[in-house]
mmCIF file of C-alpha atoms in Angstrom:
data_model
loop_
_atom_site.group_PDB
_atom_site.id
_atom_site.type_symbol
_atom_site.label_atom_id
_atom_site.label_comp_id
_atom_site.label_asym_id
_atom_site.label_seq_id
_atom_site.Cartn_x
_atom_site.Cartn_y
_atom_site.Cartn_z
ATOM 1 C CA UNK O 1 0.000 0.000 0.000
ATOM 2 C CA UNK O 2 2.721 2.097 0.613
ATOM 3 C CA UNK O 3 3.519 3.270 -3.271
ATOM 4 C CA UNK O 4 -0.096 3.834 -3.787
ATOM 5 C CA UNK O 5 -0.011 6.575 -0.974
ATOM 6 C CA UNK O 6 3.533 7.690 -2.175
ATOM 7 C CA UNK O 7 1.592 8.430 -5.449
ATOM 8 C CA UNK O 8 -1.309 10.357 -3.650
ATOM 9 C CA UNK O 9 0.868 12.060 -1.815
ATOM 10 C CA UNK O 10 2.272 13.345 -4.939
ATOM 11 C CA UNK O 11 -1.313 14.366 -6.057
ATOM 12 C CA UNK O 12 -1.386 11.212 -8.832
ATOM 13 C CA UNK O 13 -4.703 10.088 -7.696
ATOM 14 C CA UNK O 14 -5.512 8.064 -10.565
ATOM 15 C CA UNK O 15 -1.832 6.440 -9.931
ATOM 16 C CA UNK O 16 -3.041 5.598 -6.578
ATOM 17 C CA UNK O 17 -5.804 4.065 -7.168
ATOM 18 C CA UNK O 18 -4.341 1.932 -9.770
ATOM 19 C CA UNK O 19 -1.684 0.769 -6.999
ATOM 20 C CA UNK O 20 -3.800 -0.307 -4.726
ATOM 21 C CA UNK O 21 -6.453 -2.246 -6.836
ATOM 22 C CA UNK O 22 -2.807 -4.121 -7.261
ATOM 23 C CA UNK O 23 -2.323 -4.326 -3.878
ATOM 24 C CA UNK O 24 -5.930 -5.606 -2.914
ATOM 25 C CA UNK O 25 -5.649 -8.289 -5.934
ATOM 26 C CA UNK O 26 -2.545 -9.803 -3.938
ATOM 27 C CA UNK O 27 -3.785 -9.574 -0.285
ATOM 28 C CA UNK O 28 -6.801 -11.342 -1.908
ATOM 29 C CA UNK O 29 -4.806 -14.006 -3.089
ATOM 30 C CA UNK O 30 -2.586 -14.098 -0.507
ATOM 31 C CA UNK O 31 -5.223 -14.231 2.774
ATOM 32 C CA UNK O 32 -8.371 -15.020 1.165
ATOM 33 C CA UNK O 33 -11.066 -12.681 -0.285
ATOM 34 C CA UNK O 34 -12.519 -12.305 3.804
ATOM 35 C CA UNK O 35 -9.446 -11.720 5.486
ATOM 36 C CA UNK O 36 -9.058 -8.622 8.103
ATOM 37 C CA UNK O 37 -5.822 -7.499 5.716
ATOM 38 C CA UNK O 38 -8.359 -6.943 2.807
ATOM 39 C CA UNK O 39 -11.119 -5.172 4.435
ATOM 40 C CA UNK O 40 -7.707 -2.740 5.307
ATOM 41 C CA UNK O 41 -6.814 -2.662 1.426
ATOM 42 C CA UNK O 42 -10.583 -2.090 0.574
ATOM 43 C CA UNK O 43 -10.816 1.254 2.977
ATOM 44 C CA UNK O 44 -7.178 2.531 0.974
ATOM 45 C CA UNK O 45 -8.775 1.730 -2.297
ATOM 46 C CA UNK O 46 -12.337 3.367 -1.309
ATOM 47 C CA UNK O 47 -10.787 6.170 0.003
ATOM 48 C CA UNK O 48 -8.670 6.436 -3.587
ATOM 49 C CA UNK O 49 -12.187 6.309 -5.290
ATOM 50 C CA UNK O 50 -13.422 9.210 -2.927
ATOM 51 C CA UNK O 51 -10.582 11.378 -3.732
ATOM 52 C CA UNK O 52 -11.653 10.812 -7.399
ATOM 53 C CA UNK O 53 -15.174 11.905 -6.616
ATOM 54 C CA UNK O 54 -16.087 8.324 -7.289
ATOM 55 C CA UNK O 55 -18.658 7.935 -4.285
ATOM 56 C CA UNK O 56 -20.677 5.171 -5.189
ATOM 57 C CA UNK O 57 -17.416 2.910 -5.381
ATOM 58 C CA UNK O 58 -15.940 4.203 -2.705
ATOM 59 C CA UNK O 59 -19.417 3.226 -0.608
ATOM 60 C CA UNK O 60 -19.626 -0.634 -1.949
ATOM 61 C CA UNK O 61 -15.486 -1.010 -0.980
ATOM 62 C CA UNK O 62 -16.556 0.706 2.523
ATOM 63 C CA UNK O 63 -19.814 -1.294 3.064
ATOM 64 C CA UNK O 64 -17.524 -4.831 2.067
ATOM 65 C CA UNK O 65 -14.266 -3.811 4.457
ATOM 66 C CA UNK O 66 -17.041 -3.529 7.504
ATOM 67 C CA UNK O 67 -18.502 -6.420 6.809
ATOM 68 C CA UNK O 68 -15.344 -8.903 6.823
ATOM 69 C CA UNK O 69 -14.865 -6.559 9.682
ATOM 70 C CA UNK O 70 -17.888 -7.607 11.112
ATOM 71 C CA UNK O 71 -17.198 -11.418 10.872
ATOM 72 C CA UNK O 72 -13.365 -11.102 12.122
ATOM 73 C CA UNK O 73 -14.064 -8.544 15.470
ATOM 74 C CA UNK O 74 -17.971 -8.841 15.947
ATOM 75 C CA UNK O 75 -20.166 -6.318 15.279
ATOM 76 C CA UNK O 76 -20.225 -4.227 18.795
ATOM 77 C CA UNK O 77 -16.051 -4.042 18.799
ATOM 78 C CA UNK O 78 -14.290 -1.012 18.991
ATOM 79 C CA UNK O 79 -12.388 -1.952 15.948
ATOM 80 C CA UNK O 80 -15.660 -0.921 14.048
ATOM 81 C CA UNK O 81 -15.751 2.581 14.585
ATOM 82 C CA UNK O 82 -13.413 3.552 12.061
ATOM 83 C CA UNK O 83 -15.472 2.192 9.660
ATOM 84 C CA UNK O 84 -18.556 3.877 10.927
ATOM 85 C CA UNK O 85 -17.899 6.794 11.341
ATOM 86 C CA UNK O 86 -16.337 6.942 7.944
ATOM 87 C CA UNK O 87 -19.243 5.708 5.980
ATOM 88 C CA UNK O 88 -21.285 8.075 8.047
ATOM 89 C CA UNK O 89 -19.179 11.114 6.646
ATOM 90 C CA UNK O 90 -19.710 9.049 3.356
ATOM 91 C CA UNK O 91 -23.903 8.898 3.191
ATOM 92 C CA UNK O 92 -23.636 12.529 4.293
ATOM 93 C CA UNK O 93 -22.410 13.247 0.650
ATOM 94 C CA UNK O 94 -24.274 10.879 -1.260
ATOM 95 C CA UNK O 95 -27.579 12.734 1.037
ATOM 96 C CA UNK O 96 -28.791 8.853 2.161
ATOM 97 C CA UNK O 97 -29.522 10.678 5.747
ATOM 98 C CA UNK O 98 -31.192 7.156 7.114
ATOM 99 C CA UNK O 99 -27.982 5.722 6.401
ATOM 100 C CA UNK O 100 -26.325 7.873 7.956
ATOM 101 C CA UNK O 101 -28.136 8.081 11.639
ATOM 102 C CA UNK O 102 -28.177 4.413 12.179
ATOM 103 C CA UNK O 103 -24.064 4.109 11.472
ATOM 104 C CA UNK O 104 -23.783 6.696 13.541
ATOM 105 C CA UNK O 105 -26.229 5.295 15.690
ATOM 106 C CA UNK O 106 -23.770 1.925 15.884
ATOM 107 C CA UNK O 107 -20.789 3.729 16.579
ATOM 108 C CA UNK O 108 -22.587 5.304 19.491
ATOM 109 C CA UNK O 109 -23.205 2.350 21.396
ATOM 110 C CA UNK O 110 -20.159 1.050 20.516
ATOM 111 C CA UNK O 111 -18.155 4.505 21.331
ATOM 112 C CA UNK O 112 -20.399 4.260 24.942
ATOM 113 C CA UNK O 113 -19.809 0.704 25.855
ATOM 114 C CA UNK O 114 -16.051 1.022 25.043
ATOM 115 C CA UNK O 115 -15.387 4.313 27.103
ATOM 116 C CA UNK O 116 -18.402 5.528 29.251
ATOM 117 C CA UNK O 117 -21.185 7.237 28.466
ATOM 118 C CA UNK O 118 -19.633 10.602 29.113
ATOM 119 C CA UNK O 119 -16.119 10.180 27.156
ATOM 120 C CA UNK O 120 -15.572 13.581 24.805
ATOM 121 C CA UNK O 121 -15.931 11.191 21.774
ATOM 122 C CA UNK O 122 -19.400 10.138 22.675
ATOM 123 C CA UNK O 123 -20.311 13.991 23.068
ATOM 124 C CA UNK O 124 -19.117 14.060 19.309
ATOM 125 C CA UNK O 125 -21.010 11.253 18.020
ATOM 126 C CA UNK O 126 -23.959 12.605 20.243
ATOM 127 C CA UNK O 127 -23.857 15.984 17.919
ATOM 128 C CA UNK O 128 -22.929 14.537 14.311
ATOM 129 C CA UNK O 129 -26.348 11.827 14.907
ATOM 130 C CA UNK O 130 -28.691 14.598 16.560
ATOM 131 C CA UNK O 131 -27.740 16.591 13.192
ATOM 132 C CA UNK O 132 -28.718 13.743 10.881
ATOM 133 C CA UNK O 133 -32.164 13.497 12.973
ATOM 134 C CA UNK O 134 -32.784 17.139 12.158
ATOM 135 C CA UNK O 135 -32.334 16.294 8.563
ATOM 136 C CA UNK O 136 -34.862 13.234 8.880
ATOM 137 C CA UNK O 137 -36.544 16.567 10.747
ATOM 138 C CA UNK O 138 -36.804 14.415 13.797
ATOM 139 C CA UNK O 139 -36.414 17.918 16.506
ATOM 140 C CA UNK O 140 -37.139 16.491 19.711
ATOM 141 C CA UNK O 141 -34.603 13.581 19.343
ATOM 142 C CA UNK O 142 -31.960 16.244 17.744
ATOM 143 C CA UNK O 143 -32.421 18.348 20.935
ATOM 144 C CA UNK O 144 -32.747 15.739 23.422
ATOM 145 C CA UNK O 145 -29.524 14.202 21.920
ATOM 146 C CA UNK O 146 -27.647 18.165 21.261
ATOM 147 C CA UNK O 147 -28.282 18.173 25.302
ATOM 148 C CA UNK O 148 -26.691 15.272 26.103
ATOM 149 C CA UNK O 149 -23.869 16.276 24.131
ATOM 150 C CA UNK O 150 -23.494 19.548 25.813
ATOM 151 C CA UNK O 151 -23.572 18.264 29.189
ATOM 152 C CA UNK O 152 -20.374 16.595 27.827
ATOM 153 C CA UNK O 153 -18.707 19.181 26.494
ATOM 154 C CA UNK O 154 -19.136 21.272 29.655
ATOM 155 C CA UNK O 155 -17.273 18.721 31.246
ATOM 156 C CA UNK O 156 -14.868 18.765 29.034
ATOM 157 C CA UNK O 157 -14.143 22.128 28.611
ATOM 158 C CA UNK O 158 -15.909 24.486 31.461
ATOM 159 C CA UNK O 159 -19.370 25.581 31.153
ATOM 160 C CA UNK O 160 -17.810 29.148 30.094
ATOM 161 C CA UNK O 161 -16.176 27.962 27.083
ATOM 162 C CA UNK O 162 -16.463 29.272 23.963
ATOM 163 C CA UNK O 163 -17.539 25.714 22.616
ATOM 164 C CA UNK O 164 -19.826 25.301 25.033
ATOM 165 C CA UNK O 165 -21.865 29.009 23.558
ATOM 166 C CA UNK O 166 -21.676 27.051 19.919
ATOM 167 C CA UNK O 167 -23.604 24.155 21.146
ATOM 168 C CA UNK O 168 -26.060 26.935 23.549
ATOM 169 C CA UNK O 169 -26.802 28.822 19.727
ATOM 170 C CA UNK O 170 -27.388 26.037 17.922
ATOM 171 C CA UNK O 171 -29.838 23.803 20.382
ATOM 172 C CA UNK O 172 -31.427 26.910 21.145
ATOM 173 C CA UNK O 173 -32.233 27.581 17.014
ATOM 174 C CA UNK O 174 -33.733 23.826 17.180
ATOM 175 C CA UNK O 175 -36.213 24.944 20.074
ATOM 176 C CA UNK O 176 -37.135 27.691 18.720
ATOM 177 C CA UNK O 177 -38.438 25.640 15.225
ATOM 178 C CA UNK O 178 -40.019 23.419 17.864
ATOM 179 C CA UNK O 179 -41.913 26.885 19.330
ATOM 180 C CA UNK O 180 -40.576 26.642 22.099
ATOM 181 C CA UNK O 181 -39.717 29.953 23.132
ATOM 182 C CA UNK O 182 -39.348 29.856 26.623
ATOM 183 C CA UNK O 183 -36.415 27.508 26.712
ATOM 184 C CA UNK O 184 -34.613 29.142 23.175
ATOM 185 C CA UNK O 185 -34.686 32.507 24.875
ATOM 186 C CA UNK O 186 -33.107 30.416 27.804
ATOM 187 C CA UNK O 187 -30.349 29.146 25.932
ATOM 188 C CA UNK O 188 -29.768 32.380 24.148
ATOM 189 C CA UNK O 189 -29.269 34.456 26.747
ATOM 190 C CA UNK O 190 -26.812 31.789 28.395
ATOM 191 C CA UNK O 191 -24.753 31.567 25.134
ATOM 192 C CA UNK O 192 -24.615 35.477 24.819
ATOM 193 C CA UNK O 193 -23.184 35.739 28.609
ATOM 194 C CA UNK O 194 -20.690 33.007 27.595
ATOM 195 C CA UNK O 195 -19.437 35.254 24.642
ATOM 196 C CA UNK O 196 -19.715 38.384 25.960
ATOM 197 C CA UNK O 197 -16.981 37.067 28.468
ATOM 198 C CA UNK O 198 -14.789 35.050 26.196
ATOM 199 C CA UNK O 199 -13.929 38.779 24.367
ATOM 200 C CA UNK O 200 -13.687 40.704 27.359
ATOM 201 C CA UNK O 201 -11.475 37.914 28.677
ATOM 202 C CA UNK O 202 -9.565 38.833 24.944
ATOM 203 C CA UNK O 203 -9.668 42.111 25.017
ATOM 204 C CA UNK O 204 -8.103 41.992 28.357
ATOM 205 C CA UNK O 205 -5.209 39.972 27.378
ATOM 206 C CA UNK O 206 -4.936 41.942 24.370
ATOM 207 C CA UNK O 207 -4.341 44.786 26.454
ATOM 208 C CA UNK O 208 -1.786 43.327 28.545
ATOM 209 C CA UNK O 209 0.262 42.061 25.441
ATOM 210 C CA UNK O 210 0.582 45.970 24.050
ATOM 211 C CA UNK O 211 1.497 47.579 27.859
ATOM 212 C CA UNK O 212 4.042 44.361 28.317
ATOM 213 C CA UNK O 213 5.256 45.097 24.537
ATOM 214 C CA UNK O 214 5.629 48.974 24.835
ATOM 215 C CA UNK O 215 6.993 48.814 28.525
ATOM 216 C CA UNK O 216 9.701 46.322 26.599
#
């Protein structure tokens, strides 16, 4: 695999991709068409095909890597979420949103049962599948889900973080399509304290830069 990538990395995608339909024609012969080694070669050749804005090949290689992946690890291993989360990003483009939440929807519970419910990653996953239930225009699971994700990311950062006013704006804009004002104007006002501080905190050490750089 590694002179395919040599050639990508010298912007020869076509090169590439040639390479490792080589490579995958070997490992094939070499471990078996369902071996672990040539669900790897089948991501680097998908992945080739995506660069060439060849999604529909790039899906079937994806969807055949995760199952031999499947078979090899089981289907709840954390060896999966690679995979999933990948041909999540994947359906986004081709627009198959259904797709989409339940991969995402696997590489939750897998993401939860291999590092806690409250691990950063999970608070990641939480977001990218309450986005594709907004799409399916699913609101109540995309803010129920946005808030668990937020109660993450507070923990991860400080509830005065500037990420933290990011996820504030953008549950509050699903609340408000859901009428309900109440808890939008809630969230709003929240998010607006958050930034309010995060530039006076800036403009502060702004300040302090120019009176240490002048007294210099």
């Amino acid at each position: 695999l590694n002179l395919g990538n040599v050639y990508g990395c010298l912007g020869d995608v076509e090169k590439k991709r040639d390479m490792l339909v080589r490579s995958l024609r070997i490992k094939q012969r070499e471990y078996g068409p369902e071996h672990v080694e040539v669900a790897k070669a089948l991501v680097s050749l998908g992945n080739a095909y995506g660069d060439l804005g060849m999604l529909e090949e790039q899906r079937d290689l994806l969807e055949r890597a995760l199952r031999i992946q499947r078979r090899h690890f089981g289907p709840d291993h954390r060896e999966l979420l690679s995979s999933l989360t990948g041909l999540s990003t994947l359906y986004d483009r081709l627009r198959d949103i259904p797709r989409k939440r339940d991969l995402l929807d696997q590489s939750l519970r897998i993401m939860e049962s291999s590092f806690g419910p409250r691990h950063y990653n999970v608070g990641i996953i939480l977001a990218a599948l309450a986005e594709a239930h907004g799409e399916l225009g699913d609101l109540e699971r995309k803010c129920e889900l946005l808030e668990r994700s937020l109660g993450i990311i507070e923990e991860k950062f400080g509830p005065e973080h500037h990420n933290v006013a990011v996820y504030l704006a953008e549950i509050a804009q699903t609340y408000d399509r859901l009428g309900r004002a109440a808890r939008r104007d809630e969230l709003i006002l929240r998010a607006r304290e958050i930034e309010e501080a995060h530039l006076a905190r800036r403009d502060a050490e702004r300040e302090a830069a120019d009176e240490d750089s002048g007294g210099s």
